[in-house]
Coordinates of C-alpha atoms in Angstrom, one line a residue:
Chain K
M1 CA -62.5 -19.4 -8.2
D2 CA -63.9 -22.8 -7.4
P3 CA -64.6 -24.6 -10.7
A4 CA -68.2 -25.6 -9.9
Y5 CA -69.2 -28.5 -12.2
S6 CA -72.8 -27.2 -12.5
V7 CA -71.3 -23.7 -13.9
I8 CA -68.8 -25.4 -16.2
L9 CA -71.7 -27.7 -17.5
F10 CA -74.0 -24.8 -17.8
T11 CA -71.7 -22.5 -19.9
S12 CA -70.3 -25.3 -22.2
A13 CA -73.8 -26.9 -22.9
S14 CA -75.6 -23.8 -23.3
G15 CA -72.8 -22.1 -25.2
A16 CA -72.8 -25.0 -27.7
G17 CA -76.7 -24.9 -27.8
Y18 CA -76.8 -21.3 -28.7
G19 CA -74.0 -21.7 -31.2
L20 CA -76.0 -24.4 -32.9
I21 CA -79.4 -22.5 -33.0
A22 CA -77.4 -19.6 -34.4
W23 CA -76.0 -21.7 -37.2
L24 CA -79.5 -23.0 -37.9
A25 CA -80.9 -19.5 -38.0
F26 CA -78.1 -18.3 -40.1
T27 CA -78.9 -21.2 -42.6
R28 CA -82.4 -20.2 -42.8
L29 CA -81.6 -16.5 -43.5
S30 CA -78.7 -17.2 -45.8
G31 CA -79.7 -20.5 -47.7
F32 CA -76.3 -21.6 -47.7
W33 CA -77.0 -25.1 -47.1
Q34 CA -80.2 -27.1 -47.7
L35 CA -81.6 -29.1 -44.8
S36 CA -84.4 -31.5 -44.6
P37 CA -87.2 -30.5 -42.4
L38 CA -86.5 -33.5 -40.3
A39 CA -82.8 -32.5 -39.8
A40 CA -83.8 -28.9 -39.1
G41 CA -86.4 -29.9 -36.6
I42 CA -84.0 -32.3 -34.8
T43 CA -81.2 -29.6 -34.8
C44 CA -83.5 -27.2 -33.3
L45 CA -84.6 -29.6 -30.5
V46 CA -81.0 -30.7 -29.8
A47 CA -80.0 -27.1 -29.5
L48 CA -82.8 -26.3 -27.2
A49 CA -82.1 -29.4 -25.2
L50 CA -78.6 -28.4 -24.5
I51 CA -79.8 -24.9 -23.6
T52 CA -82.2 -26.3 -21.3
T53 CA -79.7 -28.6 -19.7
G54 CA -77.4 -25.7 -19.1
L55 CA -80.0 -23.5 -17.5
L56 CA -81.3 -26.4 -15.3
S57 CA -77.8 -27.1 -14.1
S58 CA -77.3 -23.5 -13.4
T59 CA -80.6 -23.4 -11.5
F60 CA -79.7 -26.5 -9.5
H61 CA -76.5 -24.7 -8.1
L62 CA -78.8 -22.0 -6.6
G63 CA -79.6 -22.1 -2.9
H64 CA -83.3 -21.6 -3.8
P65 CA -84.1 -23.0 -7.3
E66 CA -87.8 -22.5 -6.6
R67 CA -87.2 -18.7 -6.6
A68 CA -85.3 -18.8 -9.9
W69 CA -88.0 -16.8 -11.7
R70 CA -87.0 -13.7 -9.6
A71 CA -83.7 -13.5 -11.4
M72 CA -85.3 -12.0 -14.5
S73 CA -86.3 -8.8 -12.7
Q74 CA -83.2 -6.8 -12.4
W75 CA -82.2 -6.3 -16.0
R76 CA -81.5 -2.7 -15.5
S77 CA -78.2 -3.4 -13.5
S78 CA -77.5 -7.1 -13.6
W79 CA -75.9 -9.0 -16.5
L80 CA -77.2 -12.4 -14.8
S81 CA -80.6 -11.0 -15.1
R82 CA -80.2 -9.9 -18.7
E83 CA -78.7 -13.4 -19.6
G84 CA -81.9 -15.0 -18.1
I85 CA -84.3 -12.8 -20.1
F86 CA -82.5 -13.3 -23.4
A87 CA -82.0 -17.0 -22.7
I88 CA -85.8 -17.4 -22.4
L89 CA -86.7 -15.1 -25.2
T90 CA -84.6 -17.3 -27.6
Y91 CA -87.0 -20.4 -27.1
P92 CA -90.1 -19.0 -28.9
A93 CA -88.2 -17.3 -31.7
A94 CA -86.4 -20.6 -32.3
L95 CA -89.5 -22.6 -32.3
I96 CA -91.3 -20.3 -34.7
F97 CA -88.7 -20.3 -37.5
T98 CA -88.1 -24.0 -37.1
A99 CA -91.7 -24.7 -37.5
G100 CA -91.8 -22.9 -40.7
W101 CA -89.8 -25.8 -42.2
F102 CA -92.9 -28.0 -41.5
W103 CA -95.9 -25.8 -41.8
S104 CA -96.1 -23.6 -44.8
I105 CA -98.9 -21.6 -43.2
I106 CA -96.3 -19.6 -41.4
P107 CA -95.3 -17.0 -44.1
A108 CA -91.6 -16.7 -45.0
S109 CA -91.4 -13.1 -43.7
I110 CA -92.3 -14.2 -40.2
M111 CA -90.1 -17.1 -40.5
N112 CA -87.1 -15.0 -41.6
A113 CA -87.8 -12.4 -38.8
A114 CA -87.9 -15.1 -36.2
A115 CA -84.6 -16.5 -37.5
A116 CA -83.0 -13.1 -37.4
A117 CA -84.3 -12.6 -33.8
T118 CA -82.9 -16.2 -32.9
L119 CA -79.5 -15.2 -34.4
L120 CA -79.3 -12.1 -32.6
L121 CA -80.8 -13.3 -29.2
S122 CA -78.5 -16.3 -29.2
V123 CA -75.3 -14.1 -29.6
I124 CA -76.6 -11.6 -27.0
T125 CA -77.3 -14.3 -24.7
V126 CA -73.6 -15.6 -24.8
I127 CA -72.5 -12.1 -24.8
S128 CA -74.3 -11.7 -21.5
T129 CA -72.9 -14.8 -20.1
G130 CA -69.4 -13.5 -20.9
M131 CA -70.3 -10.1 -19.3
I132 CA -71.4 -11.8 -15.9
Y133 CA -67.6 -12.7 -15.6
A134 CA -66.1 -9.8 -17.5
S135 CA -67.9 -7.2 -15.4
L136 CA -66.4 -8.4 -12.1
T137 CA -63.6 -5.9 -11.2
T138 CA -62.7 -8.2 -8.3
I139 CA -61.2 -10.8 -10.6
P140 CA -58.6 -9.4 -13.0
R141 CA -58.4 -12.5 -15.1
W142 CA -62.0 -12.1 -16.0
N143 CA -62.3 -8.3 -16.0
N144 CA -60.9 -7.8 -19.5
A145 CA -61.9 -7.4 -23.2
W146 CA -61.0 -11.0 -24.0
V147 CA -63.5 -12.7 -22.1
V148 CA -66.6 -12.0 -24.1
P149 CA -65.0 -12.7 -27.4
V150 CA -63.8 -16.0 -26.1
Y151 CA -67.4 -17.0 -24.9
V152 CA -68.9 -16.0 -28.2
A153 CA -66.1 -17.7 -30.4
L154 CA -66.1 -21.0 -28.6
A155 CA -70.0 -21.0 -28.6
I156 CA -70.0 -20.5 -32.4
A157 CA -67.2 -23.1 -32.8
S158 CA -68.8 -25.8 -30.6
G159 CA -72.2 -25.1 -32.2
G160 CA -70.5 -25.6 -35.6
L161 CA -69.2 -29.0 -34.8
L162 CA -72.7 -29.9 -33.9
F163 CA -74.0 -28.4 -37.0
S164 CA -71.7 -30.1 -39.0
I165 CA -73.5 -33.5 -37.9
A166 CA -76.8 -32.0 -39.1
L167 CA -75.3 -31.2 -42.5
A168 CA -73.7 -34.5 -42.8
V169 CA -77.2 -36.2 -42.1
S170 CA -78.6 -34.0 -44.8
G171 CA -75.7 -34.8 -47.1
A172 CA -74.6 -31.2 -47.3
A173 CA -71.2 -31.6 -45.3
N174 CA -69.0 -30.8 -48.4
Q175 CA -65.4 -30.0 -48.4
P176 CA -65.8 -26.1 -48.4
T177 CA -68.1 -26.4 -45.5
M178 CA -65.6 -28.6 -43.5
V179 CA -62.9 -26.0 -44.3
L180 CA -65.1 -23.2 -42.9
M181 CA -65.7 -25.2 -39.7
M182 CA -62.1 -25.6 -39.3
A183 CA -61.4 -21.9 -39.9
V184 CA -64.0 -21.1 -37.3
L185 CA -62.4 -23.5 -34.9
L186 CA -59.0 -22.0 -35.6
V187 CA -60.1 -18.4 -35.1
S188 CA -61.9 -19.2 -31.8
W189 CA -59.0 -21.0 -30.2
A190 CA -56.7 -18.2 -31.5
V191 CA -58.8 -15.8 -29.5
K192 CA -58.7 -18.2 -26.4
W193 CA -54.8 -18.3 -26.9
A194 CA -54.8 -14.4 -26.9
Y195 CA -56.8 -14.4 -23.7
W196 CA -54.2 -16.7 -22.1
R197 CA -51.3 -14.5 -23.3
Y198 CA -53.0 -11.6 -21.9
I199 CA -53.6 -13.0 -18.4
D200 CA -50.1 -14.2 -18.3
R201 CA -48.7 -10.7 -18.7
Q202 CA -51.1 -8.6 -16.7
S203 CA -49.9 -7.2 -13.5
P204 CA -53.0 -6.3 -11.3
A205 CA -52.8 -3.0 -9.3
S206 CA -54.2 -4.5 -6.0
T207 CA -52.0 -6.2 -3.5
T208 CA -52.3 -7.1 0.2
A209 CA -50.6 -3.5 0.8
T210 CA -53.5 -1.7 -1.0
A211 CA -56.1 -4.0 0.5
T212 CA -55.0 -3.5 4.0
G213 CA -53.8 0.1 3.4
L214 CA -50.8 -0.7 5.5
G215 CA -48.3 -0.4 2.6
H216 CA -46.7 2.7 4.0
L217 CA -45.4 0.7 6.9
G218 CA -43.4 -1.7 4.6
Q219 CA -43.9 -5.2 3.3
V220 CA -47.2 -6.6 4.4
S221 CA -47.8 -10.2 5.0
Q222 CA -50.4 -12.1 6.9
L223 CA -49.2 -13.2 10.4
E224 CA -52.2 -15.0 11.5
A225 CA -55.4 -16.0 9.7
P226 CA -58.8 -14.9 11.1
H227 CA -60.0 -18.6 11.4
T228 CA -58.1 -22.0 11.8
S229 CA -60.2 -23.9 9.2
E230 CA -61.3 -22.9 5.6
N231 CA -64.4 -20.7 5.4
Y232 CA -66.8 -20.0 2.5
L233 CA -64.5 -17.2 1.1
L234 CA -61.7 -19.5 0.7
K235 CA -63.7 -22.4 -0.6
E236 CA -65.5 -20.4 -3.0
M237 CA -62.8 -17.9 -4.0
G238 CA -59.5 -19.1 -2.8
F239 CA -59.2 -22.1 -5.3
E240 CA -55.8 -22.3 -7.0
V241 CA -54.3 -24.5 -9.7
A242 CA -50.5 -25.0 -9.8
R243 CA -49.0 -23.1 -12.7
K244 CA -47.4 -26.3 -14.1
H245 CA -50.8 -28.1 -14.3
A246 CA -52.4 -25.1 -15.8
T247 CA -49.7 -25.2 -18.6
K248 CA -50.4 -28.9 -19.1
L249 CA -54.2 -28.4 -19.1
R250 CA -53.9 -25.5 -21.6
R251 CA -52.2 -27.7 -24.0
M252 CA -54.7 -30.6 -23.4
A253 CA -57.4 -28.0 -24.2
L254 CA -55.8 -27.0 -27.4
N255 CA -55.3 -30.7 -28.6
F256 CA -58.8 -31.7 -27.6
G257 CA -60.5 -28.5 -28.8
L258 CA -58.5 -27.6 -31.8
L259 CA -55.9 -30.3 -33.2
L260 CA -58.0 -33.4 -33.0
P261 CA -61.4 -32.1 -34.4
G262 CA -59.3 -30.1 -37.0
I263 CA -57.7 -33.3 -38.3
L264 CA -61.1 -35.1 -38.1
L265 CA -62.7 -32.3 -40.1
V266 CA -60.0 -32.6 -42.8
L267 CA -60.8 -36.5 -42.9
A268 CA -64.6 -35.8 -43.0
G269 CA -64.0 -33.4 -45.9
V270 CA -62.8 -36.2 -48.0
S271 CA -65.3 -39.0 -46.9
N272 CA -69.0 -39.3 -46.9
G273 CA -71.8 -41.4 -45.6
L274 CA -71.6 -43.1 -42.3
V275 CA -67.7 -42.7 -42.1
Q276 CA -68.2 -39.0 -42.3
L277 CA -70.7 -39.1 -39.7
A278 CA -68.7 -41.1 -37.4
L279 CA -65.7 -38.8 -37.9
L280 CA -67.8 -35.7 -37.1
A281 CA -69.4 -37.2 -34.1
L282 CA -65.7 -37.9 -32.9
A283 CA -64.7 -34.5 -33.8
L284 CA -67.7 -33.1 -31.7
C285 CA -66.7 -35.3 -28.5
F286 CA -63.0 -34.0 -28.7
G287 CA -64.2 -30.4 -29.3
L288 CA -66.7 -30.4 -26.5
G289 CA -64.0 -32.1 -24.2
G290 CA -61.6 -29.2 -25.1
V291 CA -64.3 -26.5 -24.1
V292 CA -64.9 -28.2 -20.9
I293 CA -61.2 -28.1 -20.0
E294 CA -60.9 -24.6 -21.1
R295 CA -63.9 -23.7 -18.9
W296 CA -62.6 -25.5 -16.0
L297 CA -59.3 -23.5 -16.3
F298 CA -61.3 -20.3 -16.7
F299 CA -62.5 -20.6 -13.3
A300 CA -59.4 -22.5 -11.7
E301 CA -56.8 -19.9 -13.0
A302 CA -59.0 -16.9 -11.8
R303 CA -57.8 -15.2 -8.6
H304 CA -60.2 -13.2 -6.5
A305 CA -59.3 -9.8 -4.7
V306 CA -60.5 -11.1 -1.3
T307 CA -57.6 -13.5 -1.2
L308 CA -55.2 -10.5 -0.9
F309 CA -56.6 -10.3 2.7
Y310 CA -55.2 -13.7 3.2
G311 CA -51.8 -12.7 2.0
R312 CA -52.0 -14.0 -1.5
S313 CA -51.4 -12.2 -4.7
L314 CA -53.7 -11.7 -7.8
Chain Z
M1 CA -84.4 -2.9 -6.9
T2 CA -80.6 -3.4 -7.4
S3 CA -80.0 0.0 -9.0
L4 CA -78.4 2.2 -6.5
P5 CA -79.8 5.3 -4.9
K6 CA -78.3 8.3 -6.3
K7 CA -77.6 9.7 -2.9
T8 CA -78.2 8.5 0.7
Q9 CA -79.5 10.8 3.3
K10 CA -76.9 9.3 5.7
K11 CA -73.7 7.2 5.5
L12 CA -73.8 5.1 8.5
G13 CA -70.8 3.2 9.0
L14 CA -67.9 2.0 11.2
V15 CA -64.5 3.4 11.8
T16 CA -61.7 0.9 13.0
D17 CA -58.7 2.2 14.7
L18 CA -55.8 -0.1 13.8
D19 CA -53.4 1.7 16.2
I20 CA -55.3 0.3 19.3
C21 CA -57.1 -2.9 18.0
V22 CA -55.6 -5.6 20.3
G23 CA -56.9 -8.4 18.1
C24 CA -59.0 -10.2 20.7
H25 CA -61.8 -11.1 18.5
A26 CA -64.5 -9.8 20.9
C27 CA -66.0 -7.8 17.9
A28 CA -66.4 -10.9 15.9
V29 CA -67.7 -13.1 18.7
S30 CA -70.2 -10.4 19.9
C31 CA -71.3 -9.8 16.3
K32 CA -71.9 -13.5 15.9
E33 CA -73.7 -13.7 19.2
W34 CA -76.0 -10.8 18.3
N35 CA -76.8 -11.8 14.8
A36 CA -77.1 -15.3 15.3
S37 CA -80.7 -14.4 16.6
G38 CA -81.0 -11.1 14.8
H39 CA -82.1 -9.8 11.4
S40 CA -80.2 -12.4 9.4
A41 CA -80.5 -15.2 11.9
P42 CA -79.5 -17.9 12.1
L43 CA -75.7 -17.7 11.3
T44 CA -75.3 -21.3 10.5
D45 CA -72.3 -23.3 11.7
S46 CA -71.5 -26.7 10.5
D47 CA -69.4 -29.2 12.4
A48 CA -69.0 -26.5 15.1
Y49 CA -67.4 -28.9 17.7
G50 CA -65.7 -31.2 15.0
K51 CA -62.5 -31.3 13.2
D52 CA -63.5 -29.0 10.4
P53 CA -65.7 -26.3 11.7
S54 CA -67.1 -23.6 9.4
G55 CA -69.8 -21.1 9.7
V56 CA -71.2 -17.8 8.7
W57 CA -69.4 -14.7 10.4
F58 CA -70.0 -11.0 9.5
N59 CA -66.5 -10.0 11.0
R60 CA -63.1 -11.7 10.6
V61 CA -60.0 -10.4 12.4
H62 CA -56.7 -10.7 10.5
V63 CA -53.4 -10.3 11.9
Y64 CA -50.7 -8.7 9.6
E65 CA -47.1 -8.0 9.9
T66 CA -45.4 -5.2 8.3
D67 CA -41.7 -5.1 7.6
D68 CA -39.8 -1.8 6.5
G69 CA -36.4 -3.5 6.5
H70 CA -35.5 -2.3 10.0
N71 CA -38.4 -2.9 12.2
T72 CA -41.7 -5.1 11.9
R73 CA -45.0 -4.2 13.3
T74 CA -47.9 -6.4 14.2
V75 CA -51.2 -4.9 13.0
N76 CA -54.5 -6.5 14.1
F77 CA -57.1 -6.0 11.3
P78 CA -60.9 -6.6 11.7
R79 CA -62.6 -7.0 8.3
S80 CA -66.3 -6.7 7.7
C81 CA -68.7 -5.1 5.2
L82 CA -67.7 -1.5 4.3
H83 CA -71.3 -0.5 3.1
C84 CA -69.7 1.0 -0.1
E85 CA -71.3 3.9 -1.9
Q86 CA -70.9 2.1 -5.1
P87 CA -71.6 -1.7 -4.1
A88 CA -71.2 -3.9 -7.2
C89 CA -72.5 -6.6 -4.9
V90 CA -75.9 -4.9 -5.1
T91 CA -75.8 -4.1 -8.9
V92 CA -74.9 -7.7 -9.9
C93 CA -77.8 -9.2 -8.0
P94 CA -80.4 -10.6 -10.6
T95 CA -83.3 -10.7 -8.2
G96 CA -83.3 -7.5 -6.2
A97 CA -82.6 -9.2 -3.0
S98 CA -79.5 -7.1 -2.4
Y99 CA -80.2 -3.4 -1.7
K100 CA -78.6 -0.1 -0.6
R101 CA -80.9 1.7 1.6
E102 CA -81.7 5.3 0.5
E103 CA -82.1 6.6 4.1
D104 CA -78.9 5.5 5.7
G105 CA -76.7 3.8 3.1
I106 CA -76.8 0.4 4.7
V107 CA -76.5 -2.5 2.4
L108 CA -78.8 -5.5 3.1
V109 CA -80.0 -8.8 1.7
D110 CA -83.8 -9.6 1.6
A111 CA -83.8 -13.2 2.9
E112 CA -87.2 -13.7 1.1
K113 CA -85.9 -12.8 -2.3
C114 CA -82.3 -14.3 -2.4
I115 CA -82.0 -17.1 -4.6
G116 CA -78.3 -18.1 -3.5
C117 CA -76.6 -17.6 -6.7
K118 CA -73.5 -16.3 -5.0
L119 CA -72.8 -13.7 -7.6
C120 CA -72.7 -10.9 -5.1
S121 CA -70.0 -12.6 -3.0
W122 CA -68.0 -12.8 -6.3
A123 CA -68.4 -9.1 -6.9
C124 CA -67.3 -8.0 -3.3
P125 CA -63.5 -7.4 -3.1
Y126 CA -63.7 -7.2 0.7
G127 CA -65.0 -10.7 1.5
A128 CA -68.0 -9.2 3.2
R129 CA -70.6 -11.8 2.1
E130 CA -70.7 -15.4 3.3
Y131 CA -73.1 -18.0 1.9
D132 CA -75.3 -19.8 4.3
A133 CA -75.4 -23.3 3.0
D134 CA -78.1 -24.3 5.4
D135 CA -80.6 -21.4 4.5
G136 CA -79.4 -21.4 0.9
I137 CA -79.0 -17.6 0.9
M138 CA -76.2 -15.0 1.3
K139 CA -75.7 -13.2 4.5
K140 CA -73.9 -10.3 5.4
C141 CA -73.3 -7.5 8.2
T142 CA -76.4 -5.4 8.6
L143 CA -74.6 -2.8 10.7
C144 CA -76.8 -4.2 13.4
I145 CA -79.9 -2.6 11.9
D146 CA -81.8 -4.3 14.6
R147 CA -79.9 -2.6 17.3
I148 CA -79.1 0.9 16.1
Y149 CA -82.9 1.8 15.6
N150 CA -84.1 -0.3 18.5
E151 CA -86.2 1.5 20.9
N152 CA -86.4 -1.3 23.3
L153 CA -82.7 -0.8 24.0
E154 CA -81.1 1.9 26.1
E155 CA -80.0 4.7 24.0
S156 CA -76.3 4.0 24.8
E157 CA -76.8 0.5 23.4
R158 CA -78.2 1.5 20.0
Q159 CA -74.8 0.7 18.4
P160 CA -73.6 -2.1 16.5
A161 CA -72.5 -5.2 18.7
C162 CA -68.9 -5.1 17.6
V163 CA -68.6 -1.5 18.7
I164 CA -70.0 -2.0 22.1
A165 CA -68.0 -5.1 22.7
C166 CA -64.6 -3.6 21.8
P167 CA -62.6 -3.5 25.1
A168 CA -60.0 -1.2 23.5
R169 CA -62.6 1.3 21.9
A170 CA -61.0 0.7 18.7
R171 CA -64.4 0.8 16.8
H172 CA -66.6 3.7 16.3
F173 CA -70.1 4.0 14.7
G174 CA -71.7 7.2 13.2
D175 CA -72.8 9.1 10.1
L176 CA -69.8 9.4 8.0
G177 CA -71.7 11.5 5.4
D178 CA -72.0 14.3 8.0
P179 CA -68.7 16.2 8.2
E180 CA -69.5 17.5 11.6
S181 CA -70.1 14.0 13.2
D182 CA -67.7 12.9 15.8
I183 CA -66.8 9.9 13.6
S184 CA -66.1 12.1 10.6
R185 CA -63.8 14.3 12.6
L186 CA -62.0 11.4 14.0
V187 CA -61.3 10.4 10.4
E188 CA -60.1 13.9 9.5
Q189 CA -57.8 14.1 12.5
R190 CA -56.3 10.6 12.2
G191 CA -56.0 10.4 8.5
G192 CA -58.5 7.7 8.1
Y193 CA -58.5 5.8 4.9
A194 CA -60.7 3.4 2.6
L195 CA -59.6 0.0 1.8
M196 CA -58.6 -0.9 -2.0
P197 CA -59.6 2.5 -3.3
E198 CA -58.7 1.4 -6.7
T199 CA -61.8 -0.7 -6.9
G200 CA -63.9 2.3 -7.2
Y201 CA -66.4 0.9 -4.7
Q202 CA -66.0 3.8 -2.4
P203 CA -66.3 2.2 1.0
V204 CA -68.2 4.2 3.7
N205 CA -66.2 2.5 6.5
K206 CA -62.8 3.9 7.3
Y207 CA -59.7 2.6 9.0
L208 CA -57.4 4.7 11.2
P209 CA -53.8 3.9 10.5
P210 CA -51.4 2.8 13.2
R211 CA -49.7 5.8 14.6
P212 CA -45.8 6.3 13.8
R213 CA -43.9 4.3 16.2
K214 CA -41.6 5.9 18.7
D215 CA -38.7 3.5 18.3
R216 CA -35.7 5.8 18.1
A217 CA -34.0 7.6 21.0
G218 CA -35.2 11.1 20.5
D219 CA -38.7 10.2 19.4
T220 CA -39.8 10.2 23.2
G221 CA -38.2 13.7 24.1
T222 CA -35.0 12.3 25.5
T223 CA -31.6 13.1 23.9
D224 CA -31.3 11.2 20.8
H225 CA -27.5 10.4 21.4
L226 CA -26.0 9.1 24.6
E227 CA -22.3 9.5 25.2
A228 CA -20.7 6.4 26.5
A229 CA -19.9 6.2 30.1
E230 CA -16.1 6.6 30.9
D231 CA -14.6 3.1 31.2
S232 CA -12.7 3.1 34.5
S233 CA -10.7 -0.1 33.6
S234 CA -8.9 1.6 30.6
G235 CA -6.6 3.8 32.9
S236 CA -3.3 2.7 34.3
S237 CA -4.5 3.3 37.7
F238 CA -3.8 1.1 40.7
F239 CA -7.4 -0.3 40.6
S240 CA -6.9 -1.3 37.0
W241 CA -3.9 -3.2 37.9
L242 CA -5.8 -4.7 40.9
D243 CA -8.6 -5.7 38.6
K244 CA -6.4 -7.4 36.2
A245 CA -4.5 -9.1 39.1
L246 CA -7.7 -10.4 40.7
S247 CA -9.2 -11.4 37.4
R248 CA -6.4 -13.9 36.6

């Protein structure tokens, strides 16, 4: 599949944004960390800004952005439609519970209810994003049980790296917290590793023989393509990345996404003040870089059933 | 609504005979010609006369070679929308632009509602949908909806353009939901099949397989083994001696 930059930006930015707002809502509900109202307010705005960036970037890749509102209408059957609805619903919930930090007129019960709703909606939104891909039977590398966990785990992990900065600003980025963030990072990349292991071993049922139904005549190969230059189908769905590059990029994603931020989190755990903040900022940059590489590969490695008609394999 | 109708009154569709398709692309060209000014017009081309032409086509003709270890065969293979009974291209649509008609089962795109998110083309395993970058919307085969119900045309012309254009009569149009229709009978007789049935999309369109080839003596009714003619040069006759003598 064509790794369109708009979609890569959308899923990584909005994933991190929903992860961040989920951490903030969790903090509000659990009281694990004490955040200053200012830190909470800025955290909420950063999260919503990331989500908005993602949504806008996905809107710009549409043929008719001005009709984007129509995408909310088919929630009965379409995961894309559901994603849009949940994405929008998260905004008011997030704003209400964050406002509670500033205005004491908002009763704690409402604030907590809004925080719980935000937590739930942000996770459901990311699940919906994953389901858009996981529900496509045409792409075996997406149509499996690992895709949704990967999206959720990486959203929580990249949101966690952002949240660590908010904690550091509030002086709450203590050692156990850094260990927790590292554990979250480790688990999420373990899920991604399991996904890679899975797609490397799967053997899809569809072949050029089943696509054309000519298998009973022997080996089927394409003798002549229907067109002499590339068409939409091949540009959009025929993108392929060489296996050796994919292996290299997977290693890069793990180094940027897990190894470097992991080391920096350890160092941040034993430092404080501006040094800690700088270390966490660096961890965030590497971590997001890792997710972007991972997301690029998610598209580039995916093979679409239509390419079978062009004599390729899944 | 992108939810699918529980049942359609008819299952209009095409049957393509792979045994007699000659791969002339007349169906594809005729389709392009009609639809360039039809329901989904225009079918935009870019760089049409340049080095890297591309454009929207509803019909693409592949050529495959099959090899059973002894013989190879060339099979011409037109590919277009199969108007599936379970089209995920419709259910994934977030706007309701894609829909399957309850009355005849034709899958269409509402050009006024499509936002051009391309997800439907990702959901189609058959490559039936092609994006029109100029119009910013998705386009696909309409089964010539503007021909088959068009009362301004002679009745004999109320068929999809590809069917009419085919010089080999390899394409047939009709109601595949009616077991008594000519087209259903044809599918029955010739063992018509659906493409990639494992997807569960249940294509309405069917393909008729190439007939078994008569490539052995005996297949055509002649004796399946011919005795070698007697070799006159092997005897020790005078002529054999003469033949050798003159061949020197």
